[in-house]
Coordinates of C-alpha atoms in Angstrom, one line a residue:
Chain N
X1 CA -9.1 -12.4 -35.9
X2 CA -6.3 -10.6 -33.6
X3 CA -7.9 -8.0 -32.6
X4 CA -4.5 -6.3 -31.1
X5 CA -3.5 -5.5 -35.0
X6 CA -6.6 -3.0 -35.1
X7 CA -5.8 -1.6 -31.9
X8 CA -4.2 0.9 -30.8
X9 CA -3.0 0.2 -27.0
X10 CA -3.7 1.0 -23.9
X11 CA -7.5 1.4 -23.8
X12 CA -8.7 4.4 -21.9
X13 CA -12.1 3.2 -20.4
X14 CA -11.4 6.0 -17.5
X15 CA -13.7 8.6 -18.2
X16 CA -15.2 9.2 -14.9
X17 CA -12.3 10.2 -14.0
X18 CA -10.8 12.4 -16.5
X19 CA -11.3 12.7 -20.5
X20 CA -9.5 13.5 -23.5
X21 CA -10.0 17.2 -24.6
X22 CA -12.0 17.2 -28.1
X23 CA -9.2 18.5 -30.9
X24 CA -11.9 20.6 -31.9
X25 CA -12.1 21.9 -28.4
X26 CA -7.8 22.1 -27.9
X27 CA -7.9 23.9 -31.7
X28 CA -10.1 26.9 -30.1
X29 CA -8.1 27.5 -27.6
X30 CA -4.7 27.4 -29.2
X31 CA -5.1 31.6 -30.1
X32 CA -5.7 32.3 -26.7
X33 CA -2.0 31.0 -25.7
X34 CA 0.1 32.9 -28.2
X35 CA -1.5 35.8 -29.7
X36 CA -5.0 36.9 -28.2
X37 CA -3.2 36.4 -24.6
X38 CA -4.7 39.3 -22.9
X39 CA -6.0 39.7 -19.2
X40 CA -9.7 39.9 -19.7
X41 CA -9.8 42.8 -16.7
X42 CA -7.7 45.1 -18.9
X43 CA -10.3 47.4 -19.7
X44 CA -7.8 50.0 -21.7
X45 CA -6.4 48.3 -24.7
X46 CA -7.2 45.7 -27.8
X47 CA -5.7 42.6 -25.9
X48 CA -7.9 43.0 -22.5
X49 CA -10.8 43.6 -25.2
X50 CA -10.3 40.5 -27.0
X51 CA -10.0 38.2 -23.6
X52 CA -13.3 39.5 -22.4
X53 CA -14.7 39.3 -25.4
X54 CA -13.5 35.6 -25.9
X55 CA -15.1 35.1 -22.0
X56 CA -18.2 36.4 -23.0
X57 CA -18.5 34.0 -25.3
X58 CA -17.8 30.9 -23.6
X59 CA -19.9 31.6 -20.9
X60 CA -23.0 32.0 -23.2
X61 CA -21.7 28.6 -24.6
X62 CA -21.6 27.4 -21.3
X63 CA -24.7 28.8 -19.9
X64 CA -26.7 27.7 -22.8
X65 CA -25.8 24.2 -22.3
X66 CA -27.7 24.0 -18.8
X67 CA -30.6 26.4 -19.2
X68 CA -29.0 29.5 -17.5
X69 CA -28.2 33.0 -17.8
X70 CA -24.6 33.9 -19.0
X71 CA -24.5 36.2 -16.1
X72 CA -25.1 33.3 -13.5
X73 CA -21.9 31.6 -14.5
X74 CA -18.8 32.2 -12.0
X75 CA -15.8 30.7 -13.2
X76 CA -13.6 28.6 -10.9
X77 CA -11.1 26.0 -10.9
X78 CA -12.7 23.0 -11.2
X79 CA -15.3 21.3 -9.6
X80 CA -14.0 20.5 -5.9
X81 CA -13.4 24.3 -5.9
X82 CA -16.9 25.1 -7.0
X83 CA -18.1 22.6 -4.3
X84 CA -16.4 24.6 -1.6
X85 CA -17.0 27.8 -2.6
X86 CA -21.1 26.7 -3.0
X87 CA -20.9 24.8 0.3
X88 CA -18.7 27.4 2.4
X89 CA -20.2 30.2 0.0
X90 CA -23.7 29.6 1.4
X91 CA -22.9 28.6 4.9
X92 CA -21.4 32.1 6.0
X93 CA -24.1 34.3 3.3
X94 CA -27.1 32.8 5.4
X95 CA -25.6 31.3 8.6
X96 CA -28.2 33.8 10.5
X97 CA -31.3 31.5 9.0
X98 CA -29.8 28.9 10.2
X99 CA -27.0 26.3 10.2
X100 CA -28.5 23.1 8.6
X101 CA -27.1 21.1 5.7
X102 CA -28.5 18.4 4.3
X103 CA -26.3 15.8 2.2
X104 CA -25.9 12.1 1.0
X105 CA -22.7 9.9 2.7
X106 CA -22.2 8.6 -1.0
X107 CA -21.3 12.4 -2.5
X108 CA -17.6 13.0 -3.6
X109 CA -14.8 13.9 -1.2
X110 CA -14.9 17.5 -2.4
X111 CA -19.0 18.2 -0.7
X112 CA -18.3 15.1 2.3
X113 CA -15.0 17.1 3.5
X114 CA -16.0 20.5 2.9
X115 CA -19.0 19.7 5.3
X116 CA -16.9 18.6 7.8
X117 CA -14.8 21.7 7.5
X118 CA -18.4 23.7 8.3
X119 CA -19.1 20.7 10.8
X120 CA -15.8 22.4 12.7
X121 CA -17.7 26.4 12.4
X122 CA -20.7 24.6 13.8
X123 CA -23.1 23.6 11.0
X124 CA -25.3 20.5 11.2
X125 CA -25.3 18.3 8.1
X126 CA -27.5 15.2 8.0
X127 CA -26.1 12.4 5.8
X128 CA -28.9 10.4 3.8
X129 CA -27.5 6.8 3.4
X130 CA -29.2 5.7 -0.3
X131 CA -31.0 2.7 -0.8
X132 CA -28.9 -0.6 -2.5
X133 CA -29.0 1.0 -5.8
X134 CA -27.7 4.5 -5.0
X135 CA -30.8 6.7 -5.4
X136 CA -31.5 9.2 -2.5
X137 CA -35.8 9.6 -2.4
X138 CA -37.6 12.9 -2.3
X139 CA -39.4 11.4 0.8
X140 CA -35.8 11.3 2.9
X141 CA -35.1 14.3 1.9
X142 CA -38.6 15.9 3.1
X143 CA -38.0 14.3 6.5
X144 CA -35.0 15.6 6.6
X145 CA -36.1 19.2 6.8
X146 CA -35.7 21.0 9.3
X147 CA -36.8 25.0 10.5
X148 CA -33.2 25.9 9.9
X149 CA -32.3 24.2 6.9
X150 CA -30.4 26.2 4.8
X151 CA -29.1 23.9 1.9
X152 CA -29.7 20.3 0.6
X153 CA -26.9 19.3 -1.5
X154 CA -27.1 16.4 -3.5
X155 CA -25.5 15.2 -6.9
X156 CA -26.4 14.8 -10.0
X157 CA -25.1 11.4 -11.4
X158 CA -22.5 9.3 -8.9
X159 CA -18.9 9.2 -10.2
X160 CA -18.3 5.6 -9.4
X161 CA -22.2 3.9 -10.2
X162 CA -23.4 6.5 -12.4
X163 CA -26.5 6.6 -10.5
X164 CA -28.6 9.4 -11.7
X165 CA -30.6 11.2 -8.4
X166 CA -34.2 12.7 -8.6
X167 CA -32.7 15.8 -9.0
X168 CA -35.9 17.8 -10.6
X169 CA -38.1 16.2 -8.2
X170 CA -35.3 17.0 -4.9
X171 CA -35.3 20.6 -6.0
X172 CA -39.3 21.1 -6.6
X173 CA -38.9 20.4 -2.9
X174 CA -36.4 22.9 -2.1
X175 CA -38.0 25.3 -3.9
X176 CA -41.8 24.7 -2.2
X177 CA -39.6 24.7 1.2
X178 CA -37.9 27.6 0.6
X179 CA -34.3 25.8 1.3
X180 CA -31.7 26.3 -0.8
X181 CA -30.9 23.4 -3.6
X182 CA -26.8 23.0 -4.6
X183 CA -26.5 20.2 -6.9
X184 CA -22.7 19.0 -8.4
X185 CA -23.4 18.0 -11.6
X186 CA -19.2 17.0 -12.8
X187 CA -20.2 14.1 -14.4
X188 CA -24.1 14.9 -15.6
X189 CA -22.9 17.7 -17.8
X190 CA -22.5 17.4 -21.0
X191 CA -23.6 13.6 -20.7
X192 CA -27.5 13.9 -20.0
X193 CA -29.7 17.1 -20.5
X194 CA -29.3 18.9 -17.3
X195 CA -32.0 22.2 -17.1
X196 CA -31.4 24.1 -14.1
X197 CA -34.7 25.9 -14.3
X198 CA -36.5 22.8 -15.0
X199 CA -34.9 21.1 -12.2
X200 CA -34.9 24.0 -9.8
X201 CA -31.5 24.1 -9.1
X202 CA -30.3 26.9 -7.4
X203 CA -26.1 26.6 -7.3
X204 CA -24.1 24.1 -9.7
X205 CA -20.9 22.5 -10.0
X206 CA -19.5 21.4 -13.4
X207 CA -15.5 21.1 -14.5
X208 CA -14.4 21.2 -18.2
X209 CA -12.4 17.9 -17.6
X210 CA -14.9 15.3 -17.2
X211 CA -16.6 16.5 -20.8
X212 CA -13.8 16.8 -23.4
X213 CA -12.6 20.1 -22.1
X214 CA -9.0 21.1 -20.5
X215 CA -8.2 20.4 -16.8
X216 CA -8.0 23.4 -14.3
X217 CA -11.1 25.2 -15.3
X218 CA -14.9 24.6 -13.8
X219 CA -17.6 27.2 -13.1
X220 CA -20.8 27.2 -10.2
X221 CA -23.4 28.2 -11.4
X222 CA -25.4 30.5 -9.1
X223 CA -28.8 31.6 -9.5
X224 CA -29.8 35.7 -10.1
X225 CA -33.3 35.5 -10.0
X226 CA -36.4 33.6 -8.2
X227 CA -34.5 33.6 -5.8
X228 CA -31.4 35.7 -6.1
X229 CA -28.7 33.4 -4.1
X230 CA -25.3 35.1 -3.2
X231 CA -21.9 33.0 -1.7
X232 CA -19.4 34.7 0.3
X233 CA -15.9 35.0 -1.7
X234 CA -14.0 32.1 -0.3
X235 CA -10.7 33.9 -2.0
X236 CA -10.1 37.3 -1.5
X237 CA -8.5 39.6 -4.3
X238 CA -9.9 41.9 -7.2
X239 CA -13.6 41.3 -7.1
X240 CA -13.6 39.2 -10.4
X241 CA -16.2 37.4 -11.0
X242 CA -19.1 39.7 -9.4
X243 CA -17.3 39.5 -6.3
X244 CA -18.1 35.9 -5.8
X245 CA -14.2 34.4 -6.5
X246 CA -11.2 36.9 -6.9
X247 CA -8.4 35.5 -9.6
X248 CA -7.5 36.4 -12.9
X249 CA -9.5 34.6 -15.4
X250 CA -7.6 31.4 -17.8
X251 CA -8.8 32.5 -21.0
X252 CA -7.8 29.7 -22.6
X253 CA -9.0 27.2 -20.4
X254 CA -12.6 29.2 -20.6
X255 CA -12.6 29.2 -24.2
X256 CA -12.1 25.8 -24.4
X257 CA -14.3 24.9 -21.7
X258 CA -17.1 27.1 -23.6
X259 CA -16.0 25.1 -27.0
X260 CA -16.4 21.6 -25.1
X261 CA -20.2 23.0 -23.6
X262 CA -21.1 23.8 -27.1
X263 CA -20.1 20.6 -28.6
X264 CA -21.9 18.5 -25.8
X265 CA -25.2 20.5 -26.5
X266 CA -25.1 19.5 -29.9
X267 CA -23.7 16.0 -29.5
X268 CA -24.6 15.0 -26.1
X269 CA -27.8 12.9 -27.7
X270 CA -26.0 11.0 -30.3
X271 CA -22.7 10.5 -27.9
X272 CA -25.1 8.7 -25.2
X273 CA -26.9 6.6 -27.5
X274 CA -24.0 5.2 -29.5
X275 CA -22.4 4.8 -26.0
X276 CA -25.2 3.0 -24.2
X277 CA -25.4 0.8 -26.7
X278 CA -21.4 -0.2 -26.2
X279 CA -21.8 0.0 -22.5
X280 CA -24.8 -2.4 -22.6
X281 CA -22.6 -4.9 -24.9
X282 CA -20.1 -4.3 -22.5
X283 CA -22.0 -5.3 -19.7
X284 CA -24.4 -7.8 -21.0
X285 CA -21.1 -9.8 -21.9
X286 CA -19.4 -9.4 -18.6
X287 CA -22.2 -10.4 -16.9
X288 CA -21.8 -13.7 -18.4
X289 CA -19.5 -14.2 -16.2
X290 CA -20.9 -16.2 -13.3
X291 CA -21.0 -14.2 -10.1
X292 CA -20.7 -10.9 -11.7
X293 CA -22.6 -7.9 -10.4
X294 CA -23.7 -4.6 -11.5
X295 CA -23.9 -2.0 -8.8
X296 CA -26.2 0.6 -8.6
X297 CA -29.5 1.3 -10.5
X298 CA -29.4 0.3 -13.6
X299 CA -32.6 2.4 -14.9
X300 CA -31.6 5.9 -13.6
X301 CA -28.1 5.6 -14.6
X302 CA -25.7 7.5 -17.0
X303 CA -25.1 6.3 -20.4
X304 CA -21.9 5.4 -21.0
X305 CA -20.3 3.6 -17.7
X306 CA -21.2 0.7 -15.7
X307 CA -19.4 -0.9 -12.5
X308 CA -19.3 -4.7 -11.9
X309 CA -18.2 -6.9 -9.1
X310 CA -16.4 -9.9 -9.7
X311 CA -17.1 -12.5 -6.8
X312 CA -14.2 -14.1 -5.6
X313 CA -11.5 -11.9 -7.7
X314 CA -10.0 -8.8 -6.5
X315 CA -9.6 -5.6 -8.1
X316 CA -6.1 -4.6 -8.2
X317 CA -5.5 -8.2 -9.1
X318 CA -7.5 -7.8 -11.9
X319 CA -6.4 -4.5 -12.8
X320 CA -3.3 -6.0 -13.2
X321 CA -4.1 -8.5 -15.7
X322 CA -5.8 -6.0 -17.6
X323 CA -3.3 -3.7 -17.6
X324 CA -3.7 -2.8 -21.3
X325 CA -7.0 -1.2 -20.4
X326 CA -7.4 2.1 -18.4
X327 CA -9.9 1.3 -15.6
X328 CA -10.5 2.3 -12.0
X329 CA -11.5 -0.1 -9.0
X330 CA -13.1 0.0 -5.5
X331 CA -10.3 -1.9 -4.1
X332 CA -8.7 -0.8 -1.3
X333 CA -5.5 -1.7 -2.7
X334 CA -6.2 1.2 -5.4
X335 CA -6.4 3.6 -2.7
X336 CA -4.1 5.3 -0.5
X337 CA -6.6 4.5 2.5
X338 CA -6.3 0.9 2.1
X339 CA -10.4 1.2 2.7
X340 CA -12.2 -0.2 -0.2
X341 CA -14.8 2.3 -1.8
X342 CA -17.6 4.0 0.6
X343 CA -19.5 4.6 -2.0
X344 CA -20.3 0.4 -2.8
X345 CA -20.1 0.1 0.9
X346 CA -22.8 2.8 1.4
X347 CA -24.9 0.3 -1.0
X348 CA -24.3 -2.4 1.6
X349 CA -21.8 -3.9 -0.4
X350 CA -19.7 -6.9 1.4
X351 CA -16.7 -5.6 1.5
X352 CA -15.8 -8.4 0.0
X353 CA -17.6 -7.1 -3.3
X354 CA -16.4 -4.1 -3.0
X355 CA -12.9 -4.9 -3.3
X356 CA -14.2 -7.0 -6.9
X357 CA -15.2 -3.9 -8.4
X358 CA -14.3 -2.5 -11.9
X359 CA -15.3 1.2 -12.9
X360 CA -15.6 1.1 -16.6
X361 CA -16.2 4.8 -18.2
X362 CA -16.9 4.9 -21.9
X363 CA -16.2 8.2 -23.7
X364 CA -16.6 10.1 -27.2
X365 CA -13.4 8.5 -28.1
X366 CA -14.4 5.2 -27.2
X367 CA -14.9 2.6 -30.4
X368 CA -16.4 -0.8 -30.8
X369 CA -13.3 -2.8 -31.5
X370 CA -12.0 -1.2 -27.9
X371 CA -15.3 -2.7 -26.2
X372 CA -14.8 -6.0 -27.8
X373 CA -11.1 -6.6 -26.7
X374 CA -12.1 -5.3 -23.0
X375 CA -14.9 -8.3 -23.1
X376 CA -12.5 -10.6 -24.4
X377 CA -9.4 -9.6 -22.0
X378 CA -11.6 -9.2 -18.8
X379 CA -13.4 -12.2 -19.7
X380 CA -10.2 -14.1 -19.9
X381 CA -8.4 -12.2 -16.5
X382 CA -11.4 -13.0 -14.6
X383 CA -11.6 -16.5 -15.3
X384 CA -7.6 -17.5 -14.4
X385 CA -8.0 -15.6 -11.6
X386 CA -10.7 -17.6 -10.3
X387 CA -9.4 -20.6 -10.9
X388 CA -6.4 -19.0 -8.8
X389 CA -8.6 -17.7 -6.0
X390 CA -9.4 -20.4 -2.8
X391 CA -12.4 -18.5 -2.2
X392 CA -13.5 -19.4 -5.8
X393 CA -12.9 -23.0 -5.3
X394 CA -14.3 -23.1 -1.7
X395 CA -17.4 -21.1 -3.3
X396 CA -17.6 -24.2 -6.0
X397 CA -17.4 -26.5 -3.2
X398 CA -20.3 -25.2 -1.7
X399 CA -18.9 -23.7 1.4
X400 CA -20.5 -20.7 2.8
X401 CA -17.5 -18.3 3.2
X402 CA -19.5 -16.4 5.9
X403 CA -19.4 -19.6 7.9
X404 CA -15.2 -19.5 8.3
X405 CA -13.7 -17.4 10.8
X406 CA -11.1 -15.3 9.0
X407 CA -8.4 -13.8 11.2
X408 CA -8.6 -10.3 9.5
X409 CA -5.0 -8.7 9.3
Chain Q
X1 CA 2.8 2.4 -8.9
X2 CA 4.8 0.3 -10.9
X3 CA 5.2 -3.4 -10.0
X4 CA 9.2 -4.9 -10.4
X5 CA 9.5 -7.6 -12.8
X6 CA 10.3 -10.3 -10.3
X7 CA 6.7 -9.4 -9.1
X8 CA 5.8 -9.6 -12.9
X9 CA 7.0 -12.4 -13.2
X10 CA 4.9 -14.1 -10.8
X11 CA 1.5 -12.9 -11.2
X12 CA 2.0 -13.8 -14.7
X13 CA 3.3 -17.4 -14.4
X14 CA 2.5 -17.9 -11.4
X15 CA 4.5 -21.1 -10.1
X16 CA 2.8 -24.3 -7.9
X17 CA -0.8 -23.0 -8.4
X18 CA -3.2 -25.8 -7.1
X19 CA -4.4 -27.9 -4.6
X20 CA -3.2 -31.1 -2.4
X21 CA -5.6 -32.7 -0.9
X22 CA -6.1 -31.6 2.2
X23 CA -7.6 -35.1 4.1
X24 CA -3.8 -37.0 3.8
X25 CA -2.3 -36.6 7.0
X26 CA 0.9 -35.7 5.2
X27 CA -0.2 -32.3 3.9
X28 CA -0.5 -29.3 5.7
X29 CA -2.8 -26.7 4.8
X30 CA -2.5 -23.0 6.0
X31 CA -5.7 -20.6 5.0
X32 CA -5.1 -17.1 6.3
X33 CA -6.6 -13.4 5.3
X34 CA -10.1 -12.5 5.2
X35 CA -11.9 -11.5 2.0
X36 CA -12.8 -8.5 3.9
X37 CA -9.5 -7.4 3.8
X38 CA -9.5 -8.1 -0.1
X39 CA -6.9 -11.2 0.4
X40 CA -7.1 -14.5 1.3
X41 CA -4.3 -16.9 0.6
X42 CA -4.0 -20.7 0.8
X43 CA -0.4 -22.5 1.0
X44 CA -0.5 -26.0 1.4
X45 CA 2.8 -28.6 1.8
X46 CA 3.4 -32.2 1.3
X47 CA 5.6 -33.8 3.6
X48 CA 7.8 -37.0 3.2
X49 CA 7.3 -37.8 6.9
X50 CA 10.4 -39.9 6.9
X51 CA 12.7 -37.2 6.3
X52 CA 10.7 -34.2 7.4
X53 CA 11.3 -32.6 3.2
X54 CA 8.8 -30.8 2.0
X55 CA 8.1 -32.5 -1.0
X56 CA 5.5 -30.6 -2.8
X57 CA 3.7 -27.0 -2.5
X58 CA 0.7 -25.7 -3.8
X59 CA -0.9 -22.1 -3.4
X60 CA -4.2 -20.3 -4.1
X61 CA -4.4 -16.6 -4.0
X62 CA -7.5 -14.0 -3.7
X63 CA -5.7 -10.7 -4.1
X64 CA -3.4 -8.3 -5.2
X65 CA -0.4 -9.3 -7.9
X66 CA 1.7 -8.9 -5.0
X67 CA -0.2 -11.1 -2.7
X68 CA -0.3 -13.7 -5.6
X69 CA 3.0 -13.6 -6.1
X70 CA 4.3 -13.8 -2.6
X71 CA 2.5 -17.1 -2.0
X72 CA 3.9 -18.1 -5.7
X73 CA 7.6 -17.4 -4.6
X74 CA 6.7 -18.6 -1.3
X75 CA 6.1 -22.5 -2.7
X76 CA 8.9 -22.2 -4.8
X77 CA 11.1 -21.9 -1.5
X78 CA 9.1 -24.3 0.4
X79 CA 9.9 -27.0 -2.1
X80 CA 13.1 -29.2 -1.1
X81 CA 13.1 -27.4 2.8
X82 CA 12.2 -29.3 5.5
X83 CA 9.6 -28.6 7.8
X84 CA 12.4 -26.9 10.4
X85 CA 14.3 -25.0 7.3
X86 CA 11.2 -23.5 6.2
X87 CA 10.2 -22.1 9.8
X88 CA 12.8 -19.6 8.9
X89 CA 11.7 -18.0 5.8
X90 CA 11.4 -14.6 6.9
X91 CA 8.7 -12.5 5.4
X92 CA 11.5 -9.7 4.9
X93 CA 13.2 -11.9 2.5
X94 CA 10.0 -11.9 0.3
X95 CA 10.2 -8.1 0.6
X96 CA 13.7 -7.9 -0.6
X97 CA 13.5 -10.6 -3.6
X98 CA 9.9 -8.9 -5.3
X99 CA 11.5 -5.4 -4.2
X100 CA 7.7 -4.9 -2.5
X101 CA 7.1 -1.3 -1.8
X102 CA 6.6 -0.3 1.7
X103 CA 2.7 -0.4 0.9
X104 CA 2.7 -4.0 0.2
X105 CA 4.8 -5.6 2.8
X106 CA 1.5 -6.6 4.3
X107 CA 1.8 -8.9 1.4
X108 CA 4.7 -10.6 2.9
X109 CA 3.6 -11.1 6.0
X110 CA 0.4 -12.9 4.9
X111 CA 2.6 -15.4 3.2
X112 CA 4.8 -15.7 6.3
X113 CA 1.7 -16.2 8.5
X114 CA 0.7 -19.0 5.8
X115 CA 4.0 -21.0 5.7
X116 CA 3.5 -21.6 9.4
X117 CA -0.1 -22.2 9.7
X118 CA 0.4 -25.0 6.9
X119 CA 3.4 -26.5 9.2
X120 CA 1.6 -26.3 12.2
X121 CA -1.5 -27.5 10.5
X122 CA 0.8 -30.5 9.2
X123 CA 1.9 -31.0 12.9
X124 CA -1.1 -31.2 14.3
X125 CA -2.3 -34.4 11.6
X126 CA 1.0 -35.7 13.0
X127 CA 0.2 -35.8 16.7
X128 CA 2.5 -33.2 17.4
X129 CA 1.9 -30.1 19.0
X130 CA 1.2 -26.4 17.1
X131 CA 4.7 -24.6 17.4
X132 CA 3.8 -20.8 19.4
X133 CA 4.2 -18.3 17.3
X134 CA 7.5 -17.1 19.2
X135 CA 8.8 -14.2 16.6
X136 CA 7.6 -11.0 15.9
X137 CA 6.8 -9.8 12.2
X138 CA 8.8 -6.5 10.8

């Protein structure tokens, strides 16, 4: 069978990082470019109508798809924007009850360096390290507590294990504390049913991006009632947005972000099961391999992407030989801090593993004949790299690799 | 980033991959890197002790494509040098032949460090003494 006849190539197997945006979704959008173009503040005249109204909309669609109110949804950039503006937002609205944060060190760079922004202004943040499969407990969080906690933020799902957190039961604690609960949900939403009253969540980040939607647009959530929680405007302007970010809204981009939210609520269930079922093939295959990892849980996970270390082979290498398939590695060679990822080390990862890592994201787009030629080519990189790697054959030889003193470079 | 062709090339036929063995006092086996580090390379030479030639090379490679092929083009100059000739490869000249970005000269270096910790390992087997490492890298 060649399988490269059926295929069109490269393979994007990316989508933690970014996905395609739905046809369905770019097709509502489309008006909202050339003829409905209006500034939804232009309260006088048909165009300004039609913008708002288009707004409306999409935040209904958007609301509806995590359990909230349309009137709790502020519209942003993206999610790193949301993450400051929740973060920041919340550290000068209630600095006077106090100036503690409570996080996790394996959180994206948009929560870890926004708290060491507030670090700077003088808040406290303690980092919960997780245990060797990613998950934060309820218990370290309790002890973490303190008089003058103000936030615990925590995310949903990790974007490079997948690792799903305890949310519901980490905000039943904020709540019966009285501390408030900011979760960034990027890559839960849309992917897994995500309830913020359920889960009492009290501020949430989401991006249209990582669920079929355009780039550039996001939204925090940010709870009215039981309690009502307010952020300081971290941009100052026209008072959009109830005051809480200034900036003329992208129409388009909200439109289609409400189109992608409405497609997820009604496809989310059948998208995750057909994809668990690839990523399982996937990863059942690759784990064939001998020396193959997964890392993270594997029970409170996401559905559709798995990482997998590769003793003895590193990533970038391996990237290399796969280069007809769209992946993402912990490598430090991937990165421009030439450190591989914290979030594997976090997991007490060798660094060694780390830097064997493969990220492999599964999306709506994604199709069985794609899976199979990823088994098949990584399958086939992995092995002539070992038999190119020293640590491979020392490792066959039987010699403990811990027991030789490398001279690090 | 985009890789050149010469480093292409390389990674995908990779040139002298194997092993020598490393108990013959004629072969000199230089092991340098640190998983850690995410490379680890292994260069080993055969010498014709007669005429101080380097008669065969062999390399094994944990890392990047430009880590495996700097140690690849590395053997393929080794081969035919003698022991002295090769002292001089210069891990710039790696740079310049694979056009390896500023990123990757690191690379380079590591295949420097193992031409001359394969010569000096052969030196040693031969009763002679390990050369100092007397230049600095770029």
């Amino acid at each position: 069978m060649n399988l490269n006849s059926m295929l069109k190539l490269p393979i994007y197997l990316d989508n933690n990082a970014t996905t395609r945006v739905d046809p369905r979704v770019f097709e509502a959008m489309t008006p909202y470019f050339l003829e409905d173009f209006g500034n939804a503040a232009s309260r006088n005249h048909p165009f300004g109508w039609k913008a708002e109204e288009a707004v409306d909309y999409a935040r209904e669609q958007i609301a509806a798809l995590i359990g909230a109110n349309e009137k709790e949804i502020i519209f942003t950039s993206g999610a790193t924007e949301s993450n400051n503006l929740a973060l920041k937002g919340v550290f000068e609205m209630y600095a006077e009850k106090g100036r503690h944060f409570i996080t996790a060190v394996t959180e994206h760079k948009a929560i870890l360096d926004t708290c060491k922004h507030l670090e700077k202004q003088g808040a406290e943040i303690t980092y919960l390290t997780p245990g060797e499969d990613g998950l934060i407990t309820v218990q370290q969080v309790a002890d973490a507590i303190r008089q003058d906690t103000i936030l615990v933020t925590i995310m949903y799902a990790n974007n490079e294990i997948g690792v799903i957190q305890p949310i519901r039961e980490i905000g039943a604690l904020c709540k019966s504390k009285g501390v408030l609960f900011h979760t960034d949900a990027t890559q839960a939403v849309g992917k897994i049913p995500v309830d913020v009253i359920a889960d009492n969540i009290d501020l949430l980040s989401m991006t249209a991006h990582k669920m079929y939607g355009p780039k550039g647009i996001g939204a925090l959530y940010v709870r009215r009632k039981n309690p009502r929680v307010k952020v300081t405007a971290q941009m100052d302007g026209g008072g959009h947005e109830r005051g809480m970010r200034s900036g003329t809204l992208n129409v388009p981009g909200i439109v289609g972000f409400g189109k992608a939210c409405e497609l997820a609520r009604q496809e989310m269930s059948t998208d995750a099961a057909r994809l668990s079922k690839l990523r399982d093939k996937l990863e059942n295959a690759l784990l064939q391999l001998e020396e193959s990892y997964v890392n993270g849980n594997r029970d409170h996970r996401l559905p559709h992407c798995t990482n997998i270390s590769f003793k003895y082979v590193e990533g970038e290498g391996l990237m290399m030989a796969i280069k007809d398939i769209a992946v993402s590695s912990g490598s430090a060679c991937t990165s421009a801090s030439l450190e591989p990822s914290y979030v594997l080390k976090s997991l007490g990862l060798d660094d060694e593993l780390a830097h064997s890592s493969l990220r492999f994201g599964l999306g709506r787009f994604t199709t069985e004949e794609e899976i199979d030629f990823t088994i098949h080519c990584v399958t086939d990189a992995v092995n002539r790299l070992r038999d190119m790697s020293p640590l491979w054959e020392m490792h066959k030889e039987g010699i403990d690799l811990k027991s030789i003193e490398w001279q690090a470079h | 980033m985009a890789y050149s062709e010469k480093v292409i090339d390389h990674y995908s036929n990779p040139r002298n991959v194997g092993t020598l063995d490393k108990s013959n006092a004629n072969v000199g086996t230089g092991l340098v890197g640190a998983p850690e580090c995410g490379d680890v390379m292994r260069l080993q030479i055969q010498v014709n002790p007669e005429t101080g030639v380097i008669e065969d090379a062999r390399f094994k490679t944990f890392g990047c494509g430009s880590a495996i092929a700097s140690s690849s083009l590395a053997t393929e100059w080794l081969k035919g040098k003698t022991v002295d000739q090769a002292l001089d490869i210069d891990n710039m000249d790696i740079v310049e032949e694979l056009a390896l970005p500023p990123v990757k000269i690191h690379c380079s270096v590591l295949a420097e460090d193992a031409i001359h910790a394969a010569i000096n390992d052969y030196r040693v087997k031969q009763g002679l003494a390990p050369l100092e490492e007397t230049k600095k890298h770029h």
